[in-house]
Amino acid sequence: MPPLLEVENLQTHFRTPDGVNRAVDGVSFHVNAGETLAVVGESGCGKSVTAMSILRLIPEPPGKIAGSIRFQGRDLLTLSDREMRDIRGNEISMIFQEPMTSLNPVLTVGRQIGETLRLHQGLSAKQAEAKAVEMLTLVGIPEPARRVREYPHQLSGGMRQRVMIAIALACNPKLLIADEPTTALDVTIQAQILELMRDLKRTVGAAIVLITHDLGVVAEVAERVIVMYAGKKVEEAAVSPLFRNPKHPYTQGLLGSMPKLGSSLHGDEGRLAEIPGLVPSLKQKIPGCVFASRCPHTTDLCRQVAPALEEKEPGHVAACHYAVKEGAIAA
Amino acid sequence: MSTPPILEVTDLKKHFPLRGGLLGGTTGYVYAVDGVSFSIAKGETLALVGESGCGKSTVGKAVLRLFDITDGQVVLDGKRIDDLSSSALRPMRRRVQVVFQDPFSSLNPRMRVRDILAEPIRNFGLAKDAKDLEERVAKLMDTVRLPRDAVNRWPHEFSGGQRQRIGIARALAADPDLIVCDEAVSALDVSVKAQIVNLLQDLQRELGLALLFISHDLAIVEHMTHRVAVMYLGKIVEVAPKRSLFAAPKHPYTEALLSAVPVPMPGMARERIILKGDVPSPIRPPSGCRFHTRCPYAFDRCRSEEPKLTHVATALDEGHVAACHLHDRPAAENPLAVAKGAALVAA
């Protein structure tokens, strides 16, 4: 069976007064039906731009999307705006990070959930409201019949995020893109939302692309992971091998720089591993490996030749000259 | 343990009036901080953890005396500062400094780094002459591991992590005894966060600073503090040395908080307590124990009688206090009697 979504050599560049910003520079990946894929990386690595590119939410110009994005066999980049509108919110929908700013403050929650249903499925206002109540029940909001007539400011942050999820799921999408869905929430509320997303995945069966910088969240909900750095995919693996045996020095650095809960009980309270330096500017072409300027194992080869993505173990891909098959770095 | 604490806060209260009504009178209060006591020893890091709206930042601001408190006492190195006049407070202000969360909005974009760092030095008259001032600024840049020649640059020329270093240098410029770090690493990316956490730990050791580390990130708190105070809805519900707290939390809220943190170990089996609902409003806090509306173990007494912070015996360290009625019950009826921290955080 072909994958649900297949992204090939995606390049999203932005024209700026001082040069072209290569926010996403040749990223390929796929998402199978019903699976959860996490895209991890730090600010500016291109993970959100990748998500926006899939839905073609990048303003062109100054942006420019190249490559191919095949969804159920159709290349989204060749569709007309009208055809694309039929897909957004219907077949592919999105949850944004800020539940405060991504809801319309002057419309009731019910109207906002109903909007997609009326547009895509041609429901009447009354049917849409009934369905909105059903969706609020699904995402675990108490007293849905009352809440459906309330405005976003009357809801707490966690409830607003539940409403966002209800909107996203209203039309039964095949793919849900969640861009930092729990970053703005407190941990106890985050735990509720992650639990909800896991439950919904079982009941609704949509594939999820989860974009996040939080490796803890990744470990809890994802099945497969892509690690991005400076606009490129540097590693991809199923979730367990990635955490147990990361191949790329950047992934190793990220995992090492995170303090682990329970560290005081195991006595491992040394210094945190640091990744020295800064993410390189995306406006200059980097001849070699994008991570070379910060990598502890850099050699001349790394500075001159960009490493290709190589399968180091079955299903475990990394872009590093030295990440050998056993996982140790020869340097 | 005979040295007096650098900071002692007793029964601190801060109620913000709610304005409204026809004549704009006071219609109620937000009980942001409602009776909080703790102390910090010299050179110690105390973490104040809790979720948004629990009052942890308000406590930080009260310690900095950014506003007048409603009730209670704040004693800095043996001297009460909450009732001092602004002129009498001035020399004390030098001794408590702050690092804010957002490195993008906490530096004046129209001041060069040199002026940002020189301002507190001039303000408190710490430099003998212009040459001494220049020397102090240069030393501060060394201390936070930034190049000396960067003093001529503007804040926008720096990355988030570098700006946070400037913010730390500014706090150090006044040569303080205590620094309040209000979510000082929360806005930073993982790899940069590690750099700043390491820097703060180094500085604390080198300079013997005390830190009040306000944070919601329990993994960071566990990594870098000595003791932890957990706040919920304007009250401290538990205070303990960190090992004791993470091994055997003695308040149901702490237990739930620990179990809610996602751990970067896929497939790890752990006990998970998912709290129902949201934090209640601090305008009308619940009766009795403030946590009873969300507590999985609440019983009748919790609804009517407010528990006090009392000493709880633990296997690990001394000085573990918690405010929970469960500890008055026999051990067999107390789900918090056994140490299950390890099951909550990592197997």
GROMACS .gro file of N, CA and C in nm, chain B residues 250-252 289 297 299 301-302 305-313 322-337:
model
   99
  581LYS      N    1   0.515   1.374   4.903
  581LYS     CA    2   0.424   1.355   5.015
  581LYS      C    3   0.298   1.439   5.001
  582HIS      N    4   0.277   1.498   4.884
  582HIS     CA    5   0.151   1.567   4.858
  582HIS      C    6   0.095   1.513   4.727
  583PRO      N    7  -0.036   1.487   4.722
  583PRO     CA    8  -0.095   1.430   4.600
  583PRO      C    9  -0.073   1.518   4.476
  620CYS      N   10  -0.885   2.211   5.194
  620CYS     CA   11  -0.764   2.199   5.115
  620CYS      C   12  -0.793   2.248   4.974
  628TYR      N   13  -0.745   1.144   4.606
  628TYR     CA   14  -0.760   1.077   4.735
  628TYR      C   15  -0.846   1.157   4.833
  630PHE      N   16  -1.098   1.314   5.089
  630PHE     CA   17  -1.206   1.261   5.173
  630PHE      C   18  -1.272   1.379   5.245
  632ARG      N   19  -1.278   1.533   5.533
  632ARG     CA   20  -1.205   1.633   5.609
  632ARG      C   21  -1.138   1.736   5.517
  633CYS      N   22  -1.096   1.690   5.396
  633CYS     CA   23  -1.026   1.779   5.303
  633CYS      C   24  -1.114   1.892   5.257
  636GLU      N   25  -1.156   2.130   5.626
  636GLU     CA   26  -1.046   2.178   5.708
  636GLU      C   27  -0.920   2.193   5.625
  637GLU      N   28  -0.857   2.308   5.640
  637GLU     CA   29  -0.737   2.332   5.562
  637GLU      C   30  -0.616   2.265   5.628
  638PRO      N   31  -0.542   2.183   5.556
  638PRO     CA   32  -0.426   2.116   5.617
  638PRO      C   33  -0.310   2.214   5.634
  639LYS      N   34  -0.231   2.197   5.739
  639LYS     CA   35  -0.114   2.284   5.760
  639LYS      C   36   0.012   2.210   5.714
  640LEU      N   37   0.114   2.289   5.682
  640LEU     CA   38   0.242   2.228   5.646
  640LEU      C   39   0.300   2.163   5.771
  641THR      N   40   0.316   2.033   5.768
  641THR     CA   41   0.375   1.967   5.885
  641THR      C   42   0.485   1.873   5.841
  642HIS      N   43   0.571   1.842   5.935
  642HIS     CA   44   0.684   1.757   5.907
  642HIS      C   45   0.639   1.614   5.877
  643VAL      N   46   0.693   1.555   5.773
  643VAL     CA   47   0.659   1.418   5.738
  643VAL      C   48   0.786   1.335   5.745
  644ALA      N   49   0.778   1.223   5.811
  644ALA     CA   50   0.896   1.138   5.821
  644ALA      C   51   0.921   1.070   5.687
  653ALA      N   52   0.485   1.874   5.430
  653ALA     CA   53   0.375   1.870   5.333
  653ALA      C   54   0.246   1.909   5.405
  654ALA      N   55   0.152   1.964   5.326
  654ALA     CA   56   0.022   2.003   5.382
  654ALA      C   57  -0.083   1.908   5.329
  655CYS      N   58  -0.104   1.796   5.399
  655CYS     CA   59  -0.202   1.698   5.351
  655CYS      C   60  -0.254   1.617   5.469
  656HIS      N   61  -0.388   1.603   5.475
  656HIS     CA   62  -0.449   1.529   5.586
  656HIS      C   63  -0.419   1.379   5.581
  657LEU      N   64  -0.380   1.330   5.464
  657LEU     CA   65  -0.354   1.186   5.452
  657LEU      C   66  -0.252   1.138   5.554
  658HIS      N   67  -0.158   1.226   5.589
  658HIS     CA   68  -0.051   1.183   5.679
  658HIS      C   69  -0.097   1.166   5.823
  659ASP      N   70  -0.220   1.211   5.854
  659ASP     CA   71  -0.274   1.185   5.988
  659ASP      C   72  -0.341   1.048   5.994
  660ARG      N   73  -0.357   0.985   5.880
  660ARG     CA   74  -0.424   0.855   5.877
  660ARG      C   75  -0.322   0.744   5.899
  661PRO      N   76  -0.368   0.626   5.934
  661PRO     CA   77  -0.275   0.513   5.944
  661PRO      C   78  -0.212   0.484   5.808
  662ALA      N   79  -0.090   0.434   5.812
  662ALA     CA   80  -0.014   0.415   5.688
  662ALA      C   81  -0.089   0.332   5.585
  663ALA      N   82  -0.169   0.235   5.631
  663ALA     CA   83  -0.240   0.148   5.538
  663ALA      C   84  -0.343   0.226   5.456
  664GLU      N   85  -0.391   0.338   5.512
  664GLU     CA   86  -0.491   0.419   5.439
  664GLU      C   87  -0.428   0.541   5.376
  665ASN      N   88  -0.296   0.546   5.373
  665ASN     CA   89  -0.229   0.662   5.315
  665ASN      C   90  -0.151   0.622   5.190
  666PRO      N   91  -0.207   0.653   5.072
  666PRO     CA   92  -0.140   0.612   4.947
  666PRO      C   93  -0.004   0.679   4.929
  667LEU      N   94   0.025   0.784   5.008
  667LEU     CA   95   0.153   0.852   4.992
  667LEU      C   96   0.257   0.801   5.090
  668ALA      N   97   0.221   0.699   5.171
  668ALA     CA   98   0.315   0.652   5.273
  668ALA      C   99   0.433   0.580   5.210
   0.00000   0.00000   0.00000
